Amino acid sequence: MVRKVGIIGMGHVGSTLAHGLVAQGAFDDYVLIDTNEKKLLADAGDFEDAAANLPHHANFILNDYTALADADVVISALGDIALQDNPDADRFAELRFTASQVPIVAAQLKESGFHGVLIVISNPVDVVTSLYQHYTGLPKEKVIGTGTLLDTARMKRAVGQYFGIDARSVSGYNLGEHGNSQFTAWSQVRIKGQAISDLVEDSILEELTHESIVGGHRVFYGKKYTSYGIASAAIRLALAVVSDSREELPVSTYYQPLETYLGYPAIVGREGIIEQVKLQLTAEEEEKLAASATFIQKKLAESL
């Protein structure tokens, strides 16, 4: 069976994502879409130049929405990263651009007959994921944002560095908005078989929370964009879908108790969200999650 992915937006993230998928042989057909046709043609030529040195064959289709009809996954990576270069490191600065583009892209997705899983990277990802679901009419379980998957990775990096262990040996989540209202649910974080809250004082947890948030800002202000971290998160999510791995991931999913899209762990497979995980959070964490949801809902209402 031919595996097909569409990537809409071939900027820093989209092109990094495409290269990562091509290098792994994750899909057979790649439908690449971007309004900058010169850049798109250059990327496609670069991928084809790489082909002879890669172990997997790949087919490239450019700027053809009709080719998405039978795609397993479509990934939205469109955005205007220059808008994020603001003093508050506010991802909502991109909303005026992405909110204007989503209805246009969604209409073309609907016209193509696409019925696979839509993965959203575009910022602010929780609101944009909501907008895509609204305008495409796809089932909520088939529209997923990368959510706090990257934020969780940043938290794991910070914790791993503090304890001198590999980030992959840390379990737990950052929850809520992929933005400034997110938080680390320390009640869920474990290392070496123990709850982290039993190992360090609250002041250390506060420092690690800060580091998990500013780590992304540090990357952005160092090179004026981020690419490898978010592309790796999107690749992991796309592979979970196409392989039907039923992996537990903290993604932007429609969280019914708070009636909004936000970062929260769910089981991901071929049909998108297979099951919502139910965490036992502390009362304080529940309050933080509700506050983050309220913030996302407010921004969503302003953009519809």
JSON list of N, CA, C and O in Angstrom, two decimals, residues 20 34 43 56 62 86 93 138 162 195 211 220 276 282 292:
[
{"chain": "A", "resi": 20, "resn": "GLY", "atom": "N", "xyz": [13.35, 14.99, 7.15]},
{"chain": "A", "resi": 20, "resn": "GLY", "atom": "CA", "xyz": [13.38, 13.94, 8.17]},
{"chain": "A", "resi": 20, "resn": "GLY", "atom": "C", "xyz": [12.55, 12.74, 7.77]},
{"chain": "A", "resi": 20, "resn": "GLY", "atom": "O", "xyz": [12.96, 11.59, 7.95]},
{"chain": "A", "resi": 34, "resn": "ASP", "atom": "N", "xyz": [3.43, 25.06, -1.24]},
{"chain": "A", "resi": 34, "resn": "ASP", "atom": "CA", "xyz": [3.88, 26.34, -0.72]},
{"chain": "A", "resi": 34, "resn": "ASP", "atom": "C", "xyz": [3.58, 27.43, -1.75]},
{"chain": "A", "resi": 34, "resn": "ASP", "atom": "O", "xyz": [3.63, 27.17, -2.96]},
{"chain": "A", "resi": 43, "resn": "ASP", "atom": "N", "xyz": [13.60, 23.17, -3.09]},
{"chain": "A", "resi": 43, "resn": "ASP", "atom": "CA", "xyz": [13.58, 22.10, -2.10]},
{"chain": "A", "resi": 43, "resn": "ASP", "atom": "C", "xyz": [13.41, 20.74, -2.78]},
{"chain": "A", "resi": 43, "resn": "ASP", "atom": "O", "xyz": [14.11, 19.77, -2.44]},
{"chain": "A", "resi": 56, "resn": "HIS", "atom": "N", "xyz": [15.93, 4.85, 0.66]},
{"chain": "A", "resi": 56, "resn": "HIS", "atom": "CA", "xyz": [14.51, 4.73, 0.34]},
{"chain": "A", "resi": 56, "resn": "HIS", "atom": "C", "xyz": [14.16, 5.62, -0.85]},
{"chain": "A", "resi": 56, "resn": "HIS", "atom": "O", "xyz": [14.68, 6.72, -0.99]},
{"chain": "A", "resi": 62, "resn": "LEU", "atom": "N", "xyz": [4.14, 18.46, -6.47]},
{"chain": "A", "resi": 62, "resn": "LEU", "atom": "CA", "xyz": [4.24, 19.84, -6.01]},
{"chain": "A", "resi": 62, "resn": "LEU", "atom": "C", "xyz": [2.96, 20.64, -6.27]},
{"chain": "A", "resi": 62, "resn": "LEU", "atom": "O", "xyz": [2.38, 20.59, -7.37]},
{"chain": "A", "resi": 86, "resn": "ASN", "atom": "N", "xyz": [9.08, 39.01, 18.81]},
{"chain": "A", "resi": 86, "resn": "ASN", "atom": "CA", "xyz": [8.50, 40.09, 19.61]},
{"chain": "A", "resi": 86, "resn": "ASN", "atom": "C", "xyz": [9.03, 39.99, 21.04]},
{"chain": "A", "resi": 86, "resn": "ASN", "atom": "O", "xyz": [9.46, 38.92, 21.47]},
{"chain": "A", "resi": 93, "resn": "ALA", "atom": "N", "xyz": [1.29, 36.17, 18.24]},
{"chain": "A", "resi": 93, "resn": "ALA", "atom": "CA", "xyz": [1.61, 37.20, 17.27]},
{"chain": "A", "resi": 93, "resn": "ALA", "atom": "C", "xyz": [1.43, 36.69, 15.84]},
{"chain": "A", "resi": 93, "resn": "ALA", "atom": "O", "xyz": [1.21, 37.48, 14.91]},
{"chain": "A", "resi": 138, "resn": "LEU", "atom": "N", "xyz": [-13.70, 18.09, 9.59]},
{"chain": "A", "resi": 138, "resn": "LEU", "atom": "CA", "xyz": [-13.21, 16.76, 9.89]},
{"chain": "A", "resi": 138, "resn": "LEU", "atom": "C", "xyz": [-13.55, 16.40, 11.34]},
{"chain": "A", "resi": 138, "resn": "LEU", "atom": "O", "xyz": [-13.66, 17.28, 12.19]},
{"chain": "A", "resi": 162, "resn": "TYR", "atom": "N", "xyz": [19.65, 18.08, 34.65]},
{"chain": "A", "resi": 162, "resn": "TYR", "atom": "CA", "xyz": [19.81, 18.32, 36.08]},
{"chain": "A", "resi": 162, "resn": "TYR", "atom": "C", "xyz": [20.24, 17.05, 36.80]},
{"chain": "A", "resi": 162, "resn": "TYR", "atom": "O", "xyz": [21.11, 17.08, 37.69]},
{"chain": "A", "resi": 195, "resn": "ALA", "atom": "N", "xyz": [8.85, 9.49, 41.91]},
{"chain": "A", "resi": 195, "resn": "ALA", "atom": "CA", "xyz": [8.26, 10.78, 41.60]},
{"chain": "A", "resi": 195, "resn": "ALA", "atom": "C", "xyz": [9.30, 11.86, 41.83]},
{"chain": "A", "resi": 195, "resn": "ALA", "atom": "O", "xyz": [9.98, 11.87, 42.86]},
{"chain": "A", "resi": 211, "resn": "GLU", "atom": "N", "xyz": [13.12, 26.68, 32.86]},
{"chain": "A", "resi": 211, "resn": "GLU", "atom": "CA", "xyz": [14.05, 26.25, 31.82]},
{"chain": "A", "resi": 211, "resn": "GLU", "atom": "C", "xyz": [13.32, 25.57, 30.67]},
{"chain": "A", "resi": 211, "resn": "GLU", "atom": "O", "xyz": [13.68, 25.75, 29.50]},
{"chain": "A", "resi": 220, "resn": "PHE", "atom": "N", "xyz": [15.00, 30.20, 19.56]},
{"chain": "A", "resi": 220, "resn": "PHE", "atom": "CA", "xyz": [14.41, 31.15, 18.61]},
{"chain": "A", "resi": 220, "resn": "PHE", "atom": "C", "xyz": [15.25, 32.41, 18.47]},
{"chain": "A", "resi": 220, "resn": "PHE", "atom": "O", "xyz": [15.57, 32.84, 17.36]},
{"chain": "A", "resi": 276, "resn": "GLN", "atom": "N", "xyz": [-8.60, 9.26, 24.90]},
{"chain": "A", "resi": 276, "resn": "GLN", "atom": "CA", "xyz": [-8.09, 10.33, 25.76]},
{"chain": "A", "resi": 276, "resn": "GLN", "atom": "C", "xyz": [-7.57, 9.71, 27.06]},
{"chain": "A", "resi": 276, "resn": "GLN", "atom": "O", "xyz": [-8.28, 8.95, 27.72]},
{"chain": "A", "resi": 282, "resn": "THR", "atom": "N", "xyz": [-3.18, 17.18, 40.47]},
{"chain": "A", "resi": 282, "resn": "THR", "atom": "CA", "xyz": [-3.47, 17.83, 41.74]},
{"chain": "A", "resi": 282, "resn": "THR", "atom": "C", "xyz": [-4.50, 18.93, 41.49]},
{"chain": "A", "resi": 282, "resn": "THR", "atom": "O", "xyz": [-4.73, 19.35, 40.35]},
{"chain": "A", "resi": 292, "resn": "SER", "atom": "N", "xyz": [-5.47, 27.79, 31.42]},
{"chain": "A", "resi": 292, "resn": "SER", "atom": "CA", "xyz": [-4.88, 27.73, 30.09]},
{"chain": "A", "resi": 292, "resn": "SER", "atom": "C", "xyz": [-5.97, 27.54, 29.04]},
{"chain": "A", "resi": 292, "resn": "SER", "atom": "O", "xyz": [-5.96, 28.18, 27.99]}
]
